XYZ file of C-alpha atoms in Angstrom:
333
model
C 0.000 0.000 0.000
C 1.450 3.712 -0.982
C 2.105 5.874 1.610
C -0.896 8.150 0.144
C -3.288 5.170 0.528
C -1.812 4.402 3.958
C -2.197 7.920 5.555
C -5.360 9.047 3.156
C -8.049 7.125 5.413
C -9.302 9.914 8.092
C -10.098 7.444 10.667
C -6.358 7.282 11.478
C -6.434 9.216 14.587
C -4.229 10.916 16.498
C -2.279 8.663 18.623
C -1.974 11.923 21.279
C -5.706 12.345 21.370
C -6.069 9.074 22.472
C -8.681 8.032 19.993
C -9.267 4.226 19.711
C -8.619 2.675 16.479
C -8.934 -0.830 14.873
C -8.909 -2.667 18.481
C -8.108 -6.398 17.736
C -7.983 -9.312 19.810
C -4.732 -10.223 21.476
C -5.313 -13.130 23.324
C -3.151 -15.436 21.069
C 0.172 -13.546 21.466
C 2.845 -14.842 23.429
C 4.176 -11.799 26.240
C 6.358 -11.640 29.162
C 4.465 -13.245 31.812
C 2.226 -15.321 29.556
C 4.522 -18.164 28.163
C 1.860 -19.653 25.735
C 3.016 -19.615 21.801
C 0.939 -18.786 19.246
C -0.612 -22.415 17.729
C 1.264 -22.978 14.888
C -1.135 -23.267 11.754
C -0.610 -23.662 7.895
C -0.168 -19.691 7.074
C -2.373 -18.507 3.723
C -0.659 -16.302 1.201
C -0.319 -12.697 2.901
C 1.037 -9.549 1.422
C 3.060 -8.281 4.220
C 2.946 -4.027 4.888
C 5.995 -2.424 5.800
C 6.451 0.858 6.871
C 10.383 2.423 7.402
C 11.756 5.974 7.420
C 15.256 7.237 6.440
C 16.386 6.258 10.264
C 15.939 2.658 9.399
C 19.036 1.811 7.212
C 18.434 -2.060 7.365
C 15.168 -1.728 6.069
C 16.158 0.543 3.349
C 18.519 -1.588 2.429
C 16.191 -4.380 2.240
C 13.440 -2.567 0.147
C 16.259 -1.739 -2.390
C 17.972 -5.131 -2.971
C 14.001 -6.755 -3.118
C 15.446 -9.541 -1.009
C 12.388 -10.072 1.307
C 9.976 -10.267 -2.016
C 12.307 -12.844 -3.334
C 11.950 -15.277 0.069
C 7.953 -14.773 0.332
C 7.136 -15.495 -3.091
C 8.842 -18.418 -2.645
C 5.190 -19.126 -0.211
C 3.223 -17.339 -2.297
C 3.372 -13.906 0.002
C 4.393 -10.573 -1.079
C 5.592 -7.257 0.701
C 4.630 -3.426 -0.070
C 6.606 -0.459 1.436
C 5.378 2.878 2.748
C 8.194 5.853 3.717
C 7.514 7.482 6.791
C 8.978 10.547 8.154
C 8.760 9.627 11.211
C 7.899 7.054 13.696
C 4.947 8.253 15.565
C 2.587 8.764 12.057
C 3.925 4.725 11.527
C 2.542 3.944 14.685
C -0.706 5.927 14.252
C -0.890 3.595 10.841
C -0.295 0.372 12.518
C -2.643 1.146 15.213
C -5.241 1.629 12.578
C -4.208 -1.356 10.515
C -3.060 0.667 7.697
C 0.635 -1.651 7.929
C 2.225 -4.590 9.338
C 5.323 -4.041 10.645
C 7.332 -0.453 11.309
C 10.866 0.009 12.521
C 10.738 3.117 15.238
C 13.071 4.521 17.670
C 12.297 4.186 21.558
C 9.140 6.693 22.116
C 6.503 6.262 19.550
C 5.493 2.323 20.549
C 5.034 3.970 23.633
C 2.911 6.787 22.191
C 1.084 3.769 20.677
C 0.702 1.924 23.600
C -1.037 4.228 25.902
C -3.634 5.118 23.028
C -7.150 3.288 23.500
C -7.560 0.465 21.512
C -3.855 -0.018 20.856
C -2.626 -3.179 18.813
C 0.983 -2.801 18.651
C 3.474 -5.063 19.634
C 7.471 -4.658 20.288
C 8.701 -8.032 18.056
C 12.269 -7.387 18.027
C 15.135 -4.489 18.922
C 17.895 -2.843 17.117
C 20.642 -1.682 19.426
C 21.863 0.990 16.883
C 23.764 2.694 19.997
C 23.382 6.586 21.795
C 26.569 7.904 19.231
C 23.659 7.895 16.377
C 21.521 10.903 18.149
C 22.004 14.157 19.394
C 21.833 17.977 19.803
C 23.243 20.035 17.322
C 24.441 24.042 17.830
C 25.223 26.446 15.281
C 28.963 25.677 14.817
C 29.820 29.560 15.941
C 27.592 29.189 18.935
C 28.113 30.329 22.336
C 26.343 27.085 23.493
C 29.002 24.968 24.928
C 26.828 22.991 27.824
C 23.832 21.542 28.286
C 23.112 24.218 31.000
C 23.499 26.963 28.388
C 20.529 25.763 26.713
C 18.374 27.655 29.268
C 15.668 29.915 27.538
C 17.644 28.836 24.266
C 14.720 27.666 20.948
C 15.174 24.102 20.389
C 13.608 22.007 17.313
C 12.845 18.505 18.196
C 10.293 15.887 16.613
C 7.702 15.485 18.858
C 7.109 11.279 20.032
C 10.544 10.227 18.654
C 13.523 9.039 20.404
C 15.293 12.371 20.205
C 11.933 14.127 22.353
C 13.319 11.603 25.193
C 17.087 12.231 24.803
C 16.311 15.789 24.852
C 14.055 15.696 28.316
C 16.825 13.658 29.631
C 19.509 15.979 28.724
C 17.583 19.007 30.622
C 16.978 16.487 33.510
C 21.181 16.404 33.667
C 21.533 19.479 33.475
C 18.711 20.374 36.147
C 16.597 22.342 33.620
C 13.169 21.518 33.143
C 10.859 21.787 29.495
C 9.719 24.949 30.965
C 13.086 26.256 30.958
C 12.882 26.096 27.268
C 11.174 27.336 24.413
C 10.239 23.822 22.382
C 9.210 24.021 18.715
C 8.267 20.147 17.254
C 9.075 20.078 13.986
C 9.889 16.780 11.646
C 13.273 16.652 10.598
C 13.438 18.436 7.242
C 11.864 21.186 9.176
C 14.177 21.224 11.717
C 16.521 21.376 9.536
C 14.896 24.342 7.812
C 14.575 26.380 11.094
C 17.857 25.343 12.290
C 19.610 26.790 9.143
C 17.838 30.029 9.429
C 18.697 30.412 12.923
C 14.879 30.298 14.196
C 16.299 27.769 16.366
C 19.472 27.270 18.792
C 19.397 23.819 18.622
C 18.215 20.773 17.174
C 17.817 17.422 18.589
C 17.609 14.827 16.013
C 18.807 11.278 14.766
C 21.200 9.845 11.990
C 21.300 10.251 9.186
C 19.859 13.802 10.070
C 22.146 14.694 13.042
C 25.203 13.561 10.267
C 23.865 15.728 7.818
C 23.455 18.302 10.003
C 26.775 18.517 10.883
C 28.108 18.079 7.244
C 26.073 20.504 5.553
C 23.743 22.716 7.783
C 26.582 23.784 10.058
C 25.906 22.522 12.954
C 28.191 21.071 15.806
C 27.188 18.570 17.895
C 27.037 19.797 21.693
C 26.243 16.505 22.514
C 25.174 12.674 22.270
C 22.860 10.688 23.743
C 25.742 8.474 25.820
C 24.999 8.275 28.814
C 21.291 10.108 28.103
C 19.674 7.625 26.199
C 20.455 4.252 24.827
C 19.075 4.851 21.542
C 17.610 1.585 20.460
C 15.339 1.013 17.410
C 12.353 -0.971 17.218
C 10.547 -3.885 15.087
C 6.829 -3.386 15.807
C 3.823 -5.426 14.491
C -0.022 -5.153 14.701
C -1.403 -7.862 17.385
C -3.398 -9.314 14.634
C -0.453 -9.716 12.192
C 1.305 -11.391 15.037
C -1.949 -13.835 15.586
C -2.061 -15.059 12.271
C 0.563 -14.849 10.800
C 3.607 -15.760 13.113
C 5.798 -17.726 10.880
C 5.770 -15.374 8.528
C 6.659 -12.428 10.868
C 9.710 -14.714 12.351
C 10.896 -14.856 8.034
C 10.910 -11.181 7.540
C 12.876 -10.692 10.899
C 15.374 -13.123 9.289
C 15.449 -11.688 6.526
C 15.921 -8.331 8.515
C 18.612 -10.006 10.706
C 20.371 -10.964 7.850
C 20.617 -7.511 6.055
C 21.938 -6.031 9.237
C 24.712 -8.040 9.659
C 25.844 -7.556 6.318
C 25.834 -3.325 6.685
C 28.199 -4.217 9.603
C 30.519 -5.601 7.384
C 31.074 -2.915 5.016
C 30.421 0.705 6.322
C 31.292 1.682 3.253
C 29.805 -0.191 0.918
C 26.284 0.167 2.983
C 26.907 3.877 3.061
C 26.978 3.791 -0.696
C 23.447 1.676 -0.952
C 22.289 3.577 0.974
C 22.609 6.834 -0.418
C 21.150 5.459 -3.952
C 18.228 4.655 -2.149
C 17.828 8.338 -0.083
C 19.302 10.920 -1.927
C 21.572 11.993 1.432
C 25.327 12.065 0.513
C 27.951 8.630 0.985
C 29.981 11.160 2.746
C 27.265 11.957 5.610
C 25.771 8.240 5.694
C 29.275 6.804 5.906
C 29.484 9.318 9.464
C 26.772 8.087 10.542
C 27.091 3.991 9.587
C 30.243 4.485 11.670
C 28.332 5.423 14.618
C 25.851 3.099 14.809
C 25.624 -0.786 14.914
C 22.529 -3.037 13.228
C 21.197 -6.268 14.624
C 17.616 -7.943 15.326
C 17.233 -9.443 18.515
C 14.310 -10.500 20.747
C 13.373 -8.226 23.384
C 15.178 -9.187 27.184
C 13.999 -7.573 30.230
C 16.572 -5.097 30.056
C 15.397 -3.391 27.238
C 12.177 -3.640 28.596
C 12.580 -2.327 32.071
C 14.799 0.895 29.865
C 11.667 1.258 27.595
C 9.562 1.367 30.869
C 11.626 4.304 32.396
C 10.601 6.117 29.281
C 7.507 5.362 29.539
C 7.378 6.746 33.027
C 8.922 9.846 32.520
C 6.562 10.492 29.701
C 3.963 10.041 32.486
C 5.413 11.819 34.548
C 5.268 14.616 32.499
C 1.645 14.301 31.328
C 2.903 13.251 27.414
C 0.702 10.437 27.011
C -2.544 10.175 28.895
C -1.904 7.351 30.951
C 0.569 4.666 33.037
C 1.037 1.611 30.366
C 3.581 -1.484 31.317
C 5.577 -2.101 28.121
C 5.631 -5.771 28.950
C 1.947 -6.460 28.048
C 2.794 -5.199 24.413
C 6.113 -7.874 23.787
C 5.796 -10.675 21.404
C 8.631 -13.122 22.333
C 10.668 -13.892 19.300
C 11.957 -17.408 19.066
C-alpha cells in the first residue's frame, strides 16, 4: 500500500488524542508473563505491509535489494513499502491497521501503547547505539553545555527518540521543558529552522544529526551516551502477530540478515544507501560508523529501559496514561 493510501483514510487518529482505532484481539500472542506460543497453523498467502523511514538503514537496504519479495514469493506472500517521516505517524498507521510491521526509535510504541484500543506489539530491537543521536548548535555558537541551553529555541520531533534524549539531557543538566522554548518540527523542518537560525538547537537522529553537521553547520554539543540508549524498534499489529507468526519470524530473518551484512562494510552500505535516499555517501558513511545493526528478541533489560521512558513520559503528562511495556512484547523465538 502507498504511503498516500496508507495515511489518506481519516479514521487514522491521532495517537496523542487518544482516539481508539482498529482494536483487535490479542489473546493469542505470546508476552512476558504469559509463556503460551501462538498455535502454529498452515499460514495462507499474505502480502506483508511495511512501513520504514530514512532512520531505518536495514530496512532501506532491504526494500532496495528486493530480497524479502524474493523469500515470500517463494510461499506465495508478497511485501509493499510505505516511507515514513517519522515514527509516531507509523505507529498511528499500525494502530489503525493501515501496515504490518514499522521500525521506530524508543518513544513512539510507547505513544502507541497508551492510546485506547492499541494493537501494537514490540517483536524485536535494534541496538543501533546513543553515538547515532544528538543535539546540534550552530557551529559559531556560544552554546558549549547543556546548562546553556536555558531559555535557548530548540527544534525537536515530537514522540521520537530524540523528544526523550532531549528531556533527559535538561533532567542532567537540572533544567526543566519549561526552561525552554520547544518548537516540534519533523526533521526536514528542523533542519529548515535550524539553518535560518529560528532555532538554537536541534535534537535529532542519523542520518539527520550527520547531515546536520556536514552541511547545515551545525556542531554537535552533545550525544545521547549516557542520556539515552538509543535503540530502534521492530513493531507489528497484534493481529499480524496472531495469524501470521511464521511469517513475521521470516521477515525478521530476513531483517537479521541484512543487518549483519551493513556491519561488514560501512562503506559499501553507506553507498546503498545513499542510492536509495538521496543523502550524501559522505554523511551516511558518518553516521554507519556510529551506529551498529542487529535484530534481537526483546530481554527484560530493554524492557525495564523502555519502561523508564515510559514513566517519565507520564510523569510529564505526554501520554494520557501509566502503560507497562511488557503487556505489548511478542517473544521472538
Amino acid at each position: 500500500m502507498a504511503l498516500k493510501t496508507a495515511l489518506g483514510n481519516r479514521k487514522v487518529k491521532a495517537l496523542l488524542a487518544g482516539v481508539a482505532v482498529a482494536a483487535t484481539a490479542t489473546t493469542a500472542v505470546t508476552v512476558f508473563g504469559n509463556s503460551t506460543p501462538v498455535t502454529a497453523q498452515p499460514e495462507e498467502k499474505v502480502q506483508v505491509r511495511i512501513g520504514f523511514q530514512k532512520a531505518g538503514p536495514v530496512l532501506i537496504s532491504v526494500n532496495a535489494k528486493k530480497t524479502l519479495e524474493k523469500t515470500l514469493k517463494k510461499t506465495g506472500s508478497s511485501a509493499t513499502w510505505s516511507e515514513f517521516t517519522a515514527g509516531l505517524p507509523m505507529v498511528e498507521a499500525l494502530n489503525a491497521g493501515a501496515i504490518d510491521i514499522a521500525y521506530v526509535g524508543e518513544a513512539p510504541p510507547i505513544f502507541a501503547q497508551a492510546a485506547s484500543g492499541s494493537v501494537t506489539r514490540y517483536v524485536a530491537y535494534d541496538p543501533f547505539g546513543p553515538k547515532a543521536e544528538g543535539i546540534l548548535v550552530h557551529r559559531d555558537s556560544p552554546i558549549k553545555k547543556l546548562s546553556d541551553l536555558k531559555g535557548k529555541r530548540i527544534a525537536v520531533q515530537k514522540g521520537s527518540n530524540t523528544h526523550y534524549l532531549l528531556i533527559s539531557a535538561l533532567k542532567s543538566a537540572n533544567l526543566k521543558p519549561s526552561d525552554v522554548k520547544i518548537s516540534f518540527l519533523k526533521p526536514s523542518d528542523g533542519r529548515a529552522a535550524f539553518e535560518r537560525r529560528d532555532v538554537d538547537a536541534w535534537v535529532v537522529w542519523d542520518p539527520f544529526l550527520a547531515a546536520g553537521e556536514v552541511e547545515a553547520g551545525g556542531r554537535l554539543l552533545t550525544n545521547a551516551q549516557g542520556l539515552a540508549p538509543n535503540r530502534g524498534y521492530y513493531l507489528a499489529s497484534a493481529s499480524f502477530i496472531k495469524k501470521y507468526p511464521e511469517t513475521l519470524r521470516t521477515v525478521l530473518k530476513e531483517f537479521k540478515q541484512e543487518a549483519q551484512l551493513l556491519n561488514k562494510d560501512k562503506t559499501k552500505a553507506a553507498n546503498l544507501l545513499s542510492s536509495a535516499t538521496g543523502i550524501s555517501p559522505k554523511t551516511l558513511l558518518i553516521a554507519e560508523n556510529r551506529r551498529t545493526h542487529d535484530v534481537l528478541p526483546i530481554t527484560n533489560a530493554v524492557v525495564q529501559k523502555q519502561q523508564d521512558i515510559a514513566d517519565t513520559f507520564r510523569s510529564l503528562n505526554l501520554i494520557p496514561k501509566s502503560i507497562k511495556v511488557k503487556d505489548a512484547v511478542w517473544i521472538w523465538k
